[in-house]
Amino acid sequence: MAKEKDQEIFVEPEFVEKDFLLSEKERAKSTIVIFLLAAGLGLFSGYLFIIGIWYVGLLLMFILLLSFKRLVEALHLKLPQRGSQVFILVMVFMLTWILFWTVSLNPPITSVGGPQVTGLQVYDASTSSWTALAQSNGAYSYSIPHNSNLSFRVYASYISTISNVTMTVSSGGGTPISLPVTYHNDYAYFNESYVVPPVIYDFNVDVVVHNTSYSTLFEVQIFSIS
């Protein structure tokens, strides 16, 4: 039987405004919920990074991406009907997670750069004040009378609370020896007794934040006053 010439090749489906609005409402709801979930998981991943188990956050991201459909169903949401809209929803989830993960690792929340340990100073008994040591080629130098006791301090600060500061000293390649340290108002105080110049000391400052230790080495050359 011959095909009629006036037969329609494509019939456009009838537009139902109510169904369209309901669909858009569900899509907007899904986007907002997924955004909030990804933001929370991104901050949580940042916390995992800080405490040293960053790989758990990365693994969690891949697991949820691979089971994205089940995640949406578990949240009692509806996946969009169009593939392009599903892709956009997945990208919102992934990019929001990465964005808030990055935010959680930067000031003012925290910093992965480690604490700031600088400004080695020595106490000058003649002026009852702290004096910054001169630095040359990465080493500090100071001139003192023979057989003197020295009191040092270094500035140690971080955006989060510093839980502990320890100090070791070695001279001439010898075995490092622990020194008592007092940490107060962003300064770590320590003493070195019976210094006989000339001598070179290596002071190693360990600052502990969130169970992670950060080390800073100060090389100090002590000379006799001529």
Short mmCIF file of C-alpha atoms in Angstrom, two decimals:
data_model
loop_
_atom_site.label_atom_id
_atom_site.label_comp_id
_atom_site.label_asym_id
_atom_site.label_seq_id
_atom_site.Cartn_x
_atom_site.Cartn_y
_atom_site.Cartn_z
CA MET A 1 0.00 0.00 0.00
CA ALA A 2 1.41 3.38 -0.99
CA LYS A 3 2.31 5.83 1.78
CA GLU A 4 0.09 8.85 1.92
CA LYS A 5 1.91 12.07 1.03
CA ASP A 6 0.33 14.07 3.82
CA GLN A 7 1.29 11.59 6.58
CA GLU A 8 3.24 13.34 9.38
CA ILE A 9 6.82 12.12 9.87
CA PHE A 10 7.20 13.56 13.40
CA VAL A 11 4.54 14.39 15.94
CA GLU A 12 5.67 16.90 18.55
CA PRO A 13 4.58 15.85 22.02
CA GLU A 14 2.08 18.07 23.73
CA PHE A 15 3.61 20.59 26.13
CA VAL A 16 2.17 20.28 29.63
CA GLU A 17 3.18 23.27 31.71
CA LYS A 18 2.39 21.58 35.04
CA ASP A 19 4.64 18.60 34.30
CA PHE A 20 7.41 20.94 33.14
CA LEU A 21 7.28 23.00 36.34
CA LEU A 22 7.30 19.87 38.50
CA SER A 23 10.29 18.53 36.60
CA GLU A 24 12.21 21.77 36.97
CA LYS A 25 11.35 21.92 40.66
CA GLU A 26 12.72 18.41 41.22
CA ARG A 27 15.85 19.24 39.24
CA ALA A 28 16.47 22.39 41.28
CA LYS A 29 15.92 20.44 44.51
CA SER A 30 18.39 17.76 43.43
CA THR A 31 21.01 20.38 42.49
CA ILE A 32 20.73 22.19 45.84
CA VAL A 33 20.89 18.99 47.91
CA ILE A 34 23.83 17.64 45.92
CA PHE A 35 25.63 20.98 46.27
CA LEU A 36 25.19 21.05 50.06
CA LEU A 37 26.24 17.42 50.39
CA ALA A 38 29.35 17.93 48.27
CA ALA A 39 30.28 21.07 50.24
CA GLY A 40 30.09 19.18 53.54
CA LEU A 41 32.06 16.23 52.16
CA GLY A 42 34.69 18.63 50.76
CA LEU A 43 35.23 20.21 54.18
CA PHE A 44 35.37 16.75 55.75
CA SER A 45 37.98 15.67 53.18
CA GLY A 46 40.04 18.72 54.09
CA TYR A 47 39.94 17.66 57.73
CA LEU A 48 41.08 14.16 56.75
CA PHE A 49 43.97 15.73 54.83
CA ILE A 50 45.03 17.76 57.86
CA ILE A 51 45.13 14.75 60.17
CA GLY A 52 47.20 12.81 57.63
CA ILE A 53 44.70 10.42 56.00
CA TRP A 54 44.01 12.40 52.81
CA TYR A 55 43.63 9.20 50.79
CA VAL A 56 40.39 8.37 52.66
CA GLY A 57 38.74 11.54 51.32
CA LEU A 58 39.95 10.80 47.79
CA LEU A 59 38.69 7.22 47.98
CA LEU A 60 35.33 8.39 49.30
CA MET A 61 34.96 10.76 46.35
CA PHE A 62 35.58 8.04 43.76
CA ILE A 63 33.22 5.59 45.49
CA LEU A 64 30.36 8.10 45.56
CA LEU A 65 30.98 9.12 41.94
CA LEU A 66 30.82 5.50 40.81
CA SER A 67 27.61 4.94 42.78
CA PHE A 68 26.12 8.36 42.03
CA LYS A 69 22.74 6.98 40.95
CA ARG A 70 22.34 5.03 44.20
CA LEU A 71 23.41 8.12 46.16
CA VAL A 72 20.66 10.19 44.54
CA GLU A 73 18.09 7.48 45.22
CA ALA A 74 19.21 7.20 48.84
CA LEU A 75 18.59 10.93 49.24
CA HIS A 76 15.06 10.46 47.81
CA LEU A 77 15.86 12.63 44.83
CA LYS A 78 15.11 12.14 41.15
CA LEU A 79 17.70 12.03 38.42
CA PRO A 80 16.98 14.35 35.48
CA GLN A 81 15.65 12.64 32.38
CA ARG A 82 18.15 14.18 29.99
CA GLY A 83 21.70 12.86 29.89
CA SER A 84 23.12 16.39 29.69
CA GLN A 85 21.30 17.36 32.90
CA VAL A 86 22.64 14.25 34.67
CA PHE A 87 26.14 15.21 33.55
CA ILE A 88 25.68 18.73 34.94
CA LEU A 89 24.50 17.30 38.28
CA VAL A 90 27.56 15.03 38.49
CA MET A 91 29.86 17.97 37.69
CA VAL A 92 28.18 20.09 40.38
CA PHE A 93 28.87 17.30 42.88
CA MET A 94 32.51 16.81 41.88
CA LEU A 95 33.52 20.45 41.43
CA THR A 96 31.80 21.58 44.65
CA TRP A 97 33.59 18.84 46.57
CA ILE A 98 36.98 19.89 45.14
CA LEU A 99 36.25 23.58 45.74
CA PHE A 100 35.38 23.18 49.43
CA TRP A 101 38.23 20.72 49.92
CA THR A 102 40.59 23.43 48.65
CA VAL A 103 38.92 26.11 50.79
CA SER A 104 39.34 23.97 53.92
CA LEU A 105 43.11 23.79 53.36
CA ASN A 106 43.66 27.53 53.09
CA PRO A 107 43.36 30.52 55.45
CA PRO A 108 41.33 31.53 57.34
CA ILE A 109 40.28 27.91 58.03
CA THR A 110 43.72 26.32 58.08
CA SER A 111 46.97 26.11 56.14
CA VAL A 112 48.88 23.11 54.81
CA GLY A 113 52.03 25.17 54.50
CA GLY A 114 53.02 24.43 58.07
CA PRO A 115 53.67 26.78 60.99
CA GLN A 116 55.89 29.82 60.76
CA VAL A 117 59.12 29.37 62.73
CA THR A 118 61.40 32.40 62.34
CA GLY A 119 63.16 35.22 64.14
CA LEU A 120 65.84 33.54 66.24
CA GLN A 121 66.71 35.90 69.13
CA VAL A 122 69.08 35.87 72.10
CA TYR A 123 68.55 37.52 75.46
CA ASP A 124 70.95 40.40 76.17
CA ALA A 125 71.37 40.67 79.94
CA SER A 126 73.10 44.06 79.66
CA THR A 127 70.01 45.67 78.15
CA SER A 128 67.40 43.23 79.51
CA SER A 129 66.00 42.79 76.03
CA TRP A 130 65.84 40.28 73.19
CA THR A 131 68.21 40.84 70.26
CA ALA A 132 67.75 39.38 66.80
CA LEU A 133 70.76 37.44 65.58
CA ALA A 134 72.54 38.51 62.41
CA GLN A 135 72.20 36.05 59.57
CA SER A 136 74.70 35.37 56.78
CA ASN A 137 74.53 32.60 54.14
CA GLY A 138 71.73 30.86 56.02
CA ALA A 139 73.63 30.77 59.36
CA TYR A 140 73.25 32.98 62.43
CA SER A 141 76.23 34.41 64.31
CA TYR A 142 76.67 35.85 67.79
CA SER A 143 79.63 36.97 69.89
CA ILE A 144 79.69 36.28 73.63
CA PRO A 145 82.10 36.28 76.57
CA HIS A 146 83.81 32.99 77.41
CA ASN A 147 81.77 30.34 79.28
CA SER A 148 78.45 32.13 79.03
CA ASN A 149 74.90 30.86 79.42
CA LEU A 150 72.63 31.79 76.54
CA SER A 151 68.86 32.13 76.40
CA PHE A 152 67.24 31.88 72.98
CA ARG A 153 63.74 32.17 71.61
CA VAL A 154 62.13 31.65 68.21
CA TYR A 155 58.81 32.85 66.90
CA ALA A 156 56.47 29.90 66.24
CA SER A 157 52.95 30.61 65.06
CA TYR A 158 50.21 28.83 63.14
CA ILE A 159 46.60 29.42 62.18
CA SER A 160 45.62 26.39 64.30
CA THR A 161 46.66 25.60 67.86
CA ILE A 162 50.25 24.40 68.26
CA SER A 163 50.07 21.35 70.53
CA ASN A 164 53.77 20.88 71.24
CA VAL A 165 57.22 22.36 70.58
CA THR A 166 60.43 20.40 71.10
CA MET A 167 64.07 21.32 70.60
CA THR A 168 67.26 19.35 69.96
CA VAL A 169 70.80 20.71 69.71
CA SER A 170 73.94 19.21 68.24
CA SER A 171 77.47 20.48 67.80
CA GLY A 172 80.23 19.28 65.52
CA GLY A 173 78.13 16.47 64.11
CA GLY A 174 77.52 15.01 67.56
CA THR A 175 74.42 13.27 68.84
CA PRO A 176 71.44 15.64 69.13
CA ILE A 177 70.47 16.45 72.72
CA SER A 178 66.96 17.47 73.77
CA LEU A 179 66.55 20.87 75.41
CA PRO A 180 63.69 21.95 77.67
CA VAL A 181 61.37 24.34 75.83
CA THR A 182 58.79 26.77 77.15
CA TYR A 183 56.19 27.84 74.61
CA HIS A 184 54.32 31.04 75.49
CA ASN A 185 52.63 33.79 73.44
CA ASP A 186 53.86 32.41 70.10
CA TYR A 187 57.49 32.16 71.28
CA ALA A 188 59.49 29.04 72.11
CA TYR A 189 62.12 29.72 74.80
CA PHE A 190 65.18 27.50 75.42
CA ASN A 191 68.62 27.78 77.05
CA GLU A 192 72.12 26.58 76.21
CA SER A 193 74.48 26.45 79.21
CA TYR A 194 78.25 26.82 79.47
CA VAL A 195 78.87 27.87 75.89
CA VAL A 196 82.57 27.82 75.04
CA PRO A 197 83.20 29.70 71.77
CA PRO A 198 84.07 29.29 69.02
CA VAL A 199 81.41 26.68 68.36
CA ILE A 200 78.64 25.95 65.86
CA TYR A 201 75.25 24.78 67.13
CA ASP A 202 72.45 23.22 65.11
CA PHE A 203 69.13 23.92 66.82
CA ASN A 204 66.30 21.82 65.39
CA VAL A 205 62.81 23.05 66.30
CA ASP A 206 59.93 20.57 65.95
CA VAL A 207 56.44 22.06 66.01
CA VAL A 208 53.50 19.65 66.26
CA VAL A 209 50.11 20.61 64.80
CA HIS A 210 47.25 18.11 64.34
CA ASN A 211 49.63 15.20 65.07
CA THR A 212 51.94 16.36 62.27
CA SER A 213 55.50 17.48 63.06
CA TYR A 214 57.19 20.35 61.17
CA SER A 215 60.97 20.79 61.59
CA THR A 216 63.03 23.96 61.22
CA LEU A 217 66.82 24.03 61.54
CA PHE A 218 68.79 27.02 62.85
CA GLU A 219 72.58 26.99 62.52
CA VAL A 220 74.24 29.34 65.04
CA GLN A 221 77.96 30.24 65.05
CA ILE A 222 79.13 31.46 68.46
CA PHE A 223 82.29 33.60 68.60
CA SER A 224 84.29 35.08 71.47
CA ILE A 225 84.20 38.79 72.10
CA SER A 226 87.61 40.16 71.15
#
